[in-house]
Coordinates of N, CA and C in Angstrom, one line a residue:
Chain H
X106 N 92.4 100.3 100.5 CA 92.6 101.3 99.5 C 93.2 100.6 98.2
X107 N 92.6 101.0 97.1 CA 93.2 100.5 95.8 C 94.3 101.5 95.5
X108 N 95.0 101.1 94.4 CA 96.1 102.0 94.0 C 95.6 103.0 92.9
X109 N 94.3 103.1 92.8 CA 93.8 104.1 91.8 C 93.6 105.4 92.4
X110 N 94.1 106.5 91.8 CA 94.0 107.8 92.3 C 93.3 108.7 91.3
X111 N 92.5 109.7 91.8 CA 91.8 110.6 90.9 C 92.0 112.0 91.4
X112 N 92.0 112.9 90.4 CA 92.1 114.3 90.8 C 91.3 115.2 89.8
X113 N 90.7 116.3 90.3 CA 90.7 116.7 91.6 C 89.6 115.9 92.4
X114 N 89.5 116.2 93.7 CA 88.5 115.5 94.5 C 87.1 116.1 94.3
X115 N 87.1 117.4 94.3 CA 85.8 118.1 94.0 C 86.1 119.2 93.0
X116 N 85.1 119.6 92.3 CA 85.2 120.9 91.6 C 83.8 121.3 91.2
X117 N 83.7 122.6 91.0 CA 82.4 123.3 90.7 C 82.6 124.0 89.4
X118 N 81.7 123.8 88.4 CA 81.8 124.4 87.1 C 80.5 125.0 86.8
X119 N 80.5 125.9 85.8 CA 79.3 126.6 85.3 C 78.8 125.9 84.1
X120 N 77.5 125.9 83.9 CA 76.9 125.3 82.7 C 77.6 125.9 81.4
X121 N 77.9 125.0 80.5 CA 78.5 125.5 79.2 C 80.1 125.4 79.3
X122 N 80.6 125.3 80.5 CA 82.1 125.2 80.5 C 82.6 123.8 80.2
X123 N 83.9 123.6 80.2 CA 84.5 122.3 79.9 C 85.3 121.9 81.1
X124 N 85.4 120.6 81.3 CA 86.2 120.1 82.5 C 87.0 118.9 82.1
X125 N 88.2 118.7 82.8 CA 89.0 117.6 82.6 C 89.3 116.9 83.9
X126 N 89.0 115.6 84.0 CA 89.2 114.8 85.2 C 90.4 113.9 84.9
X127 N 91.2 113.5 86.0 CA 92.3 112.7 85.8 C 92.3 111.5 86.6
X128 N 93.0 110.4 86.1 CA 93.0 109.1 86.8 C 94.3 108.5 86.6
X129 N 94.9 108.0 87.7 CA 96.1 107.2 87.6 C 95.8 105.8 88.0
X130 N 96.0 104.9 87.1 CA 95.6 103.5 87.3 C 96.6 102.8 88.3
X131 N 96.1 101.7 88.8 CA 96.9 100.9 89.7 C 98.1 100.3 88.9
X132 N 99.2 100.2 89.6 CA 100.5 99.8 88.9 C 100.2 98.5 88.2
X133 N 100.6 98.5 86.9 CA 100.5 97.2 86.1 C 99.2 97.1 85.4
X134 N 98.2 98.0 85.7 CA 96.9 97.9 85.1 C 96.9 98.6 83.8
X135 N 96.5 98.0 82.7 CA 96.5 98.6 81.4 C 95.1 99.0 80.8
X136 N 94.1 98.7 81.6 CA 92.7 99.0 81.1 C 92.1 100.0 82.1
X137 N 91.6 101.1 81.6 CA 90.9 102.1 82.5 C 89.5 102.3 82.0
X138 N 88.5 102.3 82.9 CA 87.1 102.6 82.6 C 86.7 103.8 83.4
X139 N 85.8 104.5 82.8 CA 85.2 105.7 83.5 C 83.7 105.4 83.7
X140 N 83.2 105.8 84.9 CA 81.8 105.6 85.2 C 81.2 106.9 85.8
X141 N 80.0 107.2 85.6 CA 79.3 108.3 86.2 C 78.3 107.8 87.2
X142 N 78.3 108.3 88.4 CA 77.4 107.9 89.4 C 76.6 109.1 89.9
X143 N 75.3 109.2 89.5 CA 74.4 110.2 90.0 C 74.0 109.9 91.4
X144 N 73.6 110.9 92.1 CA 73.3 110.7 93.5 C 72.2 109.6 93.7
X145 N 72.5 108.7 94.6 CA 71.5 107.6 94.9 C 71.3 106.6 93.8
X146 N 72.2 106.5 92.8 CA 72.2 105.6 91.7 C 73.4 104.7 91.7
X147 N 73.4 103.7 90.9 CA 74.5 102.9 90.6 C 75.4 103.5 89.6
X148 N 76.7 103.2 89.5 CA 77.5 103.8 88.5 C 77.1 103.4 87.1
X149 N 77.2 104.3 86.1 CA 76.9 104.0 84.7 C 78.2 104.1 83.9
X150 N 78.4 103.1 83.0 CA 79.6 103.1 82.2 C 79.6 104.2 81.2
X151 N 80.8 104.9 81.1 CA 80.9 105.9 80.1 C 81.7 105.4 78.9
X152 N 83.0 105.0 79.2 CA 83.8 104.4 78.2 C 85.0 103.7 78.8
X153 N 85.8 103.0 78.0 CA 86.9 102.2 78.5 C 88.1 102.4 77.5
X154 N 89.3 102.5 78.1 CA 90.5 102.5 77.3 C 91.4 101.4 77.6
X155 N 92.0 100.8 76.5 CA 92.9 99.7 76.6 C 94.1 100.0 75.7
X156 N 95.3 100.1 76.3 CA 96.5 100.4 75.5 C 96.2 101.6 74.6
X157 N 95.7 102.7 75.2 CA 95.6 104.0 74.6 C 94.5 104.1 73.6
X158 N 93.7 103.0 73.4 CA 92.6 103.1 72.4 C 91.2 102.9 73.2
X159 N 90.2 103.6 72.7 CA 88.9 103.4 73.3 C 88.4 102.1 72.7
X160 N 88.0 101.2 73.6 CA 87.5 99.9 73.1 C 86.1 99.5 73.7
X161 N 85.4 100.5 74.1 CA 84.0 100.3 74.6 C 83.4 101.7 75.0
X162 N 82.1 101.9 74.8 CA 81.5 103.1 75.1 C 80.1 102.9 75.5
X163 N 79.6 103.5 76.6 CA 78.2 103.4 77.0 C 77.4 104.5 76.3
X164 N 76.2 104.7 76.8 CA 75.2 105.6 76.2 C 75.4 107.0 76.6
X165 N 76.6 107.6 76.2 CA 76.9 109.0 76.6 C 77.2 109.7 75.3
X166 N 76.8 111.0 75.2 CA 77.0 111.8 74.0 C 78.5 112.0 73.7
X167 N 78.8 112.5 72.5 CA 80.2 112.7 72.1 C 80.9 113.8 72.9
X168 N 80.2 114.6 73.6 CA 80.9 115.7 74.4 C 81.6 115.1 75.6
X169 N 81.4 113.8 75.8 CA 82.2 113.0 76.8 C 83.3 112.4 76.0
X170 N 84.5 112.7 76.2 CA 85.6 112.1 75.5 C 86.8 111.8 76.5
X171 N 87.7 111.0 76.0 CA 88.8 110.6 76.9 C 90.1 110.4 76.2
X172 N 91.1 110.1 77.0 CA 92.4 109.8 76.5 C 93.1 108.8 77.5
X173 N 94.0 108.0 77.0 CA 94.8 107.2 77.8 C 96.2 107.4 77.4
X174 N 97.1 107.5 78.3 CA 98.5 107.9 78.1 C 99.4 106.6 78.1
X175 N 100.6 106.7 77.6 CA 101.5 105.5 77.6 C 101.7 104.9 79.0
X176 N 101.6 105.7 80.0 CA 101.8 105.1 81.4 C 100.4 104.6 81.9
X177 N 99.4 104.5 81.1 CA 98.1 104.0 81.4 C 97.2 104.9 82.2
X178 N 97.7 106.1 82.6 CA 96.8 107.1 83.2 C 95.8 107.6 82.2
X179 N 94.8 108.2 82.7 CA 93.7 108.6 81.7 C 93.1 109.9 82.1
X180 N 92.4 110.5 81.1 CA 91.7 111.7 81.3 C 90.2 111.5 80.8
X181 N 89.3 112.2 81.5 CA 87.9 112.3 81.0 C 87.7 113.7 80.8
X182 N 87.2 114.1 79.6 CA 86.9 115.5 79.2 C 85.4 115.6 79.0
X183 N 84.8 116.6 79.5 CA 83.4 116.8 79.2 C 83.2 118.3 78.8
X184 N 82.7 118.4 77.6 CA 82.5 119.7 77.0 C 81.0 120.2 77.2
X185 N 80.8 121.5 77.1 CA 79.4 122.0 77.1 C 78.7 121.5 78.3
X186 N 79.2 121.6 79.5 CA 78.6 121.1 80.7 C 77.1 121.4 80.9
X187 N 76.3 120.4 81.3 CA 74.9 120.6 81.6 C 74.7 120.3 83.1
X188 N 73.6 120.8 83.6 CA 73.3 120.6 85.0 C 73.3 119.2 85.4
X189 N 72.7 118.3 84.4 CA 72.6 116.9 84.7 C 74.0 116.2 84.7
X190 N 75.0 116.9 84.4 CA 76.4 116.2 84.5 C 76.9 116.2 85.9
X191 N 76.2 116.9 86.8 CA 76.6 116.9 88.2 C 76.5 115.4 88.7
X192 N 77.6 114.9 89.2 CA 77.7 113.5 89.6 C 79.1 113.2 90.2
X193 N 79.2 112.0 90.7 CA 80.5 111.5 91.1 C 81.1 110.7 89.9
X194 N 82.3 111.1 89.4 CA 82.9 110.4 88.3 C 84.0 109.5 88.8
X195 N 83.8 108.2 88.5 CA 84.7 107.2 89.0 C 85.5 106.6 87.9
X196 N 86.8 106.3 88.2 CA 87.7 105.7 87.3 C 88.0 104.3 87.9
X197 N 88.1 103.3 87.1 CA 88.4 101.9 87.5 C 89.5 101.4 86.6
X198 N 90.4 100.6 87.2 CA 91.4 100.0 86.4 C 91.5 98.5 86.7
X199 N 92.1 97.8 85.7 CA 92.3 96.4 85.8 C 93.5 96.0 85.0
X200 N 94.0 94.8 85.4 CA 95.2 94.3 84.7 C 94.8 93.5 83.5
X201 N 95.7 93.2 82.6 CA 95.4 92.5 81.4 C 94.9 91.1 81.7
X202 N 93.8 90.7 81.1 CA 93.2 89.4 81.3 C 92.4 89.2 82.6
X203 N 92.3 90.3 83.4 CA 91.6 90.2 84.7 C 90.2 90.8 84.6
X204 N 89.2 90.1 85.2 CA 87.9 90.6 85.3 C 87.7 91.7 86.4
X205 N 88.6 91.7 87.3 CA 88.3 92.5 88.5 C 88.7 94.0 88.3
X206 N 87.7 94.9 88.5 CA 87.9 96.3 88.3 C 88.0 96.9 89.7
X207 N 89.0 97.8 89.9 CA 89.3 98.5 91.1 C 89.0 100.0 90.9
X208 N 88.2 100.5 91.8 CA 87.8 101.9 91.6 C 88.6 102.9 92.5
X209 N 88.8 104.1 91.9 CA 89.3 105.2 92.7 C 88.3 105.8 93.5
X210 N 88.7 106.9 94.3 CA 87.7 107.5 95.2 C 86.7 108.4 94.5
X211 N 87.0 108.8 93.2 CA 86.0 109.6 92.5 C 86.3 111.1 92.5
X212 N 85.7 111.8 91.6 CA 85.7 113.2 91.5 C 84.3 113.7 91.6
X213 N 84.0 114.5 92.5 CA 82.6 115.0 92.7 C 82.5 116.3 91.8
X214 N 81.7 116.3 90.8 CA 81.6 117.4 89.9 C 80.2 118.1 90.1
X215 N 80.2 119.4 90.4 CA 78.9 120.1 90.5 C 78.8 121.1 89.4
X216 N 77.8 121.1 88.7 CA 77.5 122.1 87.6 C 76.4 123.0 88.0
X217 N 76.7 124.3 88.0 CA 75.7 125.3 88.5 C 75.3 126.2 87.3
Chain L
X5 N 67.2 94.1 78.5 CA 68.1 92.9 78.5 C 69.5 93.3 79.2
X6 N 69.8 94.6 79.2 CA 71.0 95.0 79.8 C 70.9 95.3 81.3
X7 N 69.7 95.2 81.8 CA 69.5 95.7 83.2 C 69.9 94.6 84.2
X8 N 70.2 95.1 85.4 CA 70.4 94.3 86.6 C 69.5 94.9 87.6
X9 N 68.6 94.1 88.1 CA 67.6 94.6 89.0 C 67.9 94.1 90.4
X10 N 68.0 95.0 91.3 CA 68.5 94.8 92.7 C 67.4 95.1 93.7
X11 N 67.3 94.3 94.7 CA 66.3 94.5 95.8 C 66.9 93.9 97.1
X12 N 66.4 94.4 98.3 CA 65.6 95.6 98.4 C 66.4 96.9 98.2
X13 N 65.7 98.0 98.2 CA 66.4 99.3 98.1 C 67.1 99.7 99.4
X14 N 66.5 99.3 100.5 CA 67.1 99.5 101.8 C 66.8 98.3 102.7
X15 N 67.7 98.2 103.7 CA 67.6 97.0 104.6 C 68.1 97.3 105.9
X16 N 67.4 97.0 107.0 CA 67.8 97.2 108.3 C 67.9 95.8 109.0
X17 N 69.1 95.6 109.6 CA 69.4 94.3 110.2 C 70.0 94.5 111.6
X18 N 69.6 93.7 112.5 CA 70.2 93.7 113.8 C 71.6 93.2 113.8
X19 N 72.5 93.7 114.7 CA 73.8 93.2 114.8 C 73.8 91.7 115.1
X20 N 74.6 91.0 114.3 CA 74.7 89.5 114.4 C 73.7 88.8 113.5
X21 N 72.9 89.5 112.8 CA 71.9 88.9 111.9 C 72.5 88.7 110.5
X22 N 71.7 88.1 109.7 CA 72.1 87.8 108.3 C 71.4 88.9 107.4
X23 N 72.3 89.5 106.5 CA 71.8 90.4 105.5 C 71.7 89.7 104.2
X24 N 70.6 89.9 103.5 CA 70.5 89.2 102.2 C 70.0 90.2 101.2
X25 N 70.8 90.4 100.1 CA 70.5 91.3 99.0 C 70.4 90.5 97.7
X26 N 69.4 90.7 96.9 CA 69.2 89.9 95.7 C 69.3 90.7 94.4
X27 N 69.7 90.1 93.4 CA 69.8 90.7 92.1 C 69.3 89.7 91.0
X28 N 68.7 90.2 90.0 CA 68.2 89.4 88.8 C 68.7 90.1 87.5
X29 N 68.9 89.2 86.5 CA 69.4 89.7 85.2 C 68.6 89.0 84.1
X30 N 68.7 89.5 82.9 CA 68.0 88.9 81.8 C 69.1 88.4 80.7
X31 N 70.2 89.1 80.6 CA 71.1 88.8 79.5 C 71.9 87.6 79.9
X32 N 71.7 86.5 79.2 CA 72.4 85.2 79.5 C 73.9 85.3 79.0
X33 N 74.3 86.3 78.4 CA 75.7 86.5 78.0 C 76.6 87.0 79.1
X34 N 76.0 87.4 80.2 CA 76.8 87.9 81.3 C 77.6 86.7 81.8
X35 N 78.9 87.0 82.1 CA 79.8 86.0 82.5 C 80.6 86.3 83.8
X36 N 80.2 87.4 84.4 CA 81.0 87.8 85.6 C 80.0 88.6 86.5
X37 N 80.0 88.3 87.8 CA 79.0 88.9 88.7 C 79.7 89.4 90.0
X38 N 80.1 90.6 90.1 CA 80.7 91.1 91.3 C 79.7 91.8 92.2
X39 N 80.1 92.0 93.5 CA 79.4 92.8 94.4 C 80.4 93.9 94.9
X40 N 79.9 95.1 95.0 CA 80.7 96.2 95.5 C 80.1 96.8 96.7
X41 N 80.9 97.3 97.6 CA 80.5 98.0 98.9 C 81.0 99.4 98.7
X42 N 80.1 100.4 99.0 CA 80.4 101.8 98.9 C 80.0 102.5 100.2
X43 N 81.0 103.2 100.8 CA 80.7 104.1 101.9 C 80.5 105.5 101.4
X44 N 79.8 106.3 102.2 CA 79.6 107.7 101.7 C 80.9 108.4 101.4
X45 N 80.9 109.1 100.2 CA 82.1 109.9 99.9 C 83.3 109.0 99.3
X46 N 83.1 107.7 99.2 CA 84.2 106.9 98.7 C 83.8 106.2 97.4
X47 N 84.8 105.6 96.7 CA 84.5 104.8 95.5 C 84.1 103.4 95.9
X48 N 83.4 102.7 95.0 CA 83.0 101.3 95.3 C 84.2 100.4 95.5
X49 N 84.1 99.5 96.5 CA 85.2 98.6 96.7 C 84.7 97.2 96.4
X50 N 85.5 96.5 95.6 CA 85.2 95.1 95.3 C 85.2 94.2 96.5
X51 N 84.0 93.6 96.7 CA 83.8 92.7 97.9 C 84.1 91.3 97.6
X52 N 83.4 90.8 96.6 CA 83.4 89.4 96.2 C 82.8 89.2 94.8
X53 N 83.2 88.2 94.1 CA 82.7 88.1 92.7 C 82.6 86.6 92.4
X54 N 81.7 86.3 91.4 CA 81.5 84.9 91.0 C 81.4 84.8 89.5
X55 N 81.8 83.7 88.9 CA 81.6 83.3 87.5 C 80.4 82.3 87.4
X56 N 79.7 82.3 86.3 CA 78.5 81.4 86.2 C 78.7 79.9 86.3
X57 N 79.9 79.5 86.3 CA 80.2 78.0 86.4 C 80.2 77.5 87.8
X58 N 80.0 78.5 88.8 CA 80.0 78.1 90.2 C 78.7 78.6 90.8
X59 N 78.1 77.8 91.8 CA 76.8 78.1 92.3 C 77.0 78.9 93.7
X60 N 78.1 78.8 94.3 CA 78.3 79.5 95.5 C 79.8 79.8 95.7
X61 N 80.0 81.0 96.3 CA 81.4 81.4 96.7 C 81.4 82.1 98.0
X62 N 82.3 81.7 98.9 CA 82.3 82.3 100.2 C 83.7 82.9 100.5
X63 N 83.6 84.1 101.1 CA 84.9 84.7 101.5 C 84.6 85.4 102.9
X64 N 85.1 84.7 103.9 CA 84.8 85.2 105.3 C 83.3 85.2 105.6
X65 N 82.8 86.4 106.0 CA 81.4 86.5 106.3 C 80.5 86.7 105.1
X66 N 81.1 86.9 103.9 CA 80.3 87.2 102.7 C 80.2 85.9 101.8
X67 N 79.0 85.7 101.3 CA 78.7 84.6 100.4 C 77.9 85.0 99.2
X68 N 78.3 84.6 98.0 CA 77.4 84.8 96.9 C 76.8 83.5 96.5
X69 N 75.5 83.5 96.3 CA 74.8 82.4 95.8 C 74.3 82.7 94.4
X70 N 74.5 81.8 93.5 CA 74.2 82.0 92.1 C 73.3 80.9 91.5
X71 N 72.2 81.4 90.9 CA 71.3 80.4 90.3 C 71.1 80.8 88.8
X72 N 71.9 80.0 88.0 CA 72.0 80.3 86.6 C 70.6 80.1 85.9
X73 N 69.9 79.1 86.3 CA 68.6 78.8 85.6 C 67.6 79.9 85.9
X74 N 67.6 80.4 87.1 CA 66.7 81.5 87.5 C 67.2 82.9 87.1
X75 N 68.4 82.9 86.7 CA 69.1 84.2 86.4 C 69.1 85.2 87.6
X76 N 69.5 84.6 88.7 CA 69.5 85.4 90.0 C 70.8 85.1 90.7
X77 N 71.2 86.1 91.5 CA 72.3 85.9 92.4 C 72.1 86.8 93.6
X78 N 72.7 86.4 94.7 CA 72.4 87.1 95.9 C 73.7 87.2 96.8
X79 N 73.7 88.2 97.6 CA 74.8 88.4 98.6 C 74.3 88.1 100.0
X80 N 75.0 87.3 100.7 CA 74.6 87.0 102.1 C 75.7 87.5 103.0
X81 N 75.4 88.3 104.0 CA 76.4 88.8 105.0 C 76.0 88.2 106.3
X82 N 76.9 87.3 106.7 CA 76.6 86.6 108.0 C 77.2 87.4 109.2
X83 N 76.5 87.2 110.3 CA 77.0 88.0 111.5 C 77.2 89.5 111.2
X84 N 76.2 90.1 110.7 CA 76.3 91.5 110.3 C 76.7 92.4 111.4
X85 N 77.6 93.3 111.1 CA 78.2 94.3 112.1 C 77.8 95.7 111.7
X86 N 77.8 96.6 112.7 CA 77.6 98.0 112.4 C 78.5 98.6 111.3
X87 N 79.7 98.1 111.3 CA 80.7 98.5 110.3 C 80.4 98.1 108.9
X88 N 79.4 97.2 108.7 CA 79.0 96.8 107.4 C 78.0 97.7 106.8
X89 N 77.5 98.7 107.6 CA 76.5 99.7 107.1 C 77.1 100.4 106.0
X90 N 76.5 100.3 104.8 CA 77.0 100.9 103.6 C 76.0 100.6 102.5
X91 N 76.3 101.1 101.3 CA 75.5 100.8 100.1 C 76.2 99.7 99.3
X92 N 75.4 98.7 99.0 CA 75.9 97.5 98.3 C 75.4 97.5 96.9
X93 N 76.2 97.3 95.9 CA 75.8 97.2 94.5 C 76.2 95.8 93.9
X94 N 75.2 95.2 93.2 CA 75.5 94.1 92.4 C 75.8 94.6 91.0
X95 N 76.6 93.8 90.3 CA 76.9 94.2 88.9 C 77.1 93.0 88.1
X96 N 77.1 93.2 86.7 CA 77.3 92.1 85.8 C 78.0 92.6 84.6
X97 N 78.8 91.7 84.0 CA 79.5 92.1 82.7 C 79.5 90.9 81.8
X98 N 79.7 91.2 80.5 CA 80.0 90.2 79.5 C 81.1 90.7 78.6
X99 N 81.7 89.8 77.8 CA 82.8 90.2 77.0 C 84.1 89.9 77.6
X100 N 84.1 88.9 78.5 CA 85.4 88.5 79.1 C 86.1 89.6 79.9
X101 N 87.4 89.6 79.9 CA 88.1 90.5 80.7 C 88.1 92.0 80.2
X102 N 87.5 92.2 79.1 CA 87.3 93.6 78.6 C 85.9 94.1 78.7
X103 N 85.0 93.3 79.4 CA 83.6 93.7 79.5 C 83.5 94.9 80.5
X104 N 82.4 95.7 80.3 CA 82.2 96.8 81.2 C 81.1 96.3 82.2
X105 N 81.1 97.0 83.4 CA 80.1 96.6 84.4 C 78.8 97.3 84.3
X106 N 77.7 96.5 84.4 CA 76.4 97.1 84.5 C 75.9 96.9 85.9
X107 N 75.6 98.0 86.6 CA 75.3 98.0 88.0 C 73.8 98.0 88.3
X108 N 73.4 97.4 89.4 CA 72.1 97.5 90.0 C 72.0 98.9 90.7
X109 N 70.8 99.2 91.2 CA 70.6 100.6 91.7 C 71.1 100.7 93.2
X110 N 71.5 99.6 93.8 CA 72.1 99.7 95.1 C 71.1 99.4 96.2
X111 N 71.7 98.9 97.3 CA 70.9 98.6 98.6 C 71.6 99.2 99.7
X112 N 70.9 100.1 100.4 CA 71.5 100.8 101.6 C 71.2 99.9 102.8
X113 N 72.3 99.4 103.4 CA 72.2 98.5 104.5 C 72.6 99.3 105.8
X114 N 71.7 99.1 106.8 CA 72.0 99.7 108.1 C 71.9 98.5 109.1
X115 N 73.0 98.4 109.8 CA 73.1 97.3 110.9 C 73.0 98.0 112.2
X116 N 71.9 97.7 113.0 CA 71.7 98.3 114.3 C 72.4 97.6 115.4
X117 N 73.1 98.3 116.3 CA 73.8 97.6 117.4 C 72.9 97.0 118.4

């Protein structure tokens, strides 16, 4: 088990609603990345936060946004939910100068 | 150029056999190549990783072989066990320790007893 935790484990939302997912990084890790994993696919990079600033973004629309807090925990916010947003959302953390990313268990989001 | 192509999509191996999963990439800027193992309902777990200045890395039953000129790398699982049955993802990143991971589509491994 990594020290990365995510909440909630599962949630169900309706199309058009907004959702906030939370991630606590492993102790001492100052970089948090978010990934979306559709069923049967590999994870896709959404964005990354380093010392509370976004420092990388994948091919996701602006309705995907995030925050990182001084304790390095992070939030992923998705507005105007679409059916295709149904996926496993993964958070990964790493320490300064390290290449190794450690994933949390994920949040399973279902949009109906 | 950003893709990582993984094969096969699925693999069945007998207990005690060798499992081999292959990945290919185009972007020569990639500087880190990890493999992740994922069980159903769980997040990916880092298994083993390699940098391009090394051609092979072994950790226990798991070995990465890296061919820089061919832009290919592979995972070998020796003495495969039923507990190894999972989905395996190769990935690659560039940009040093702040680079993001680009994943292959995964290989579902089943090890038969």
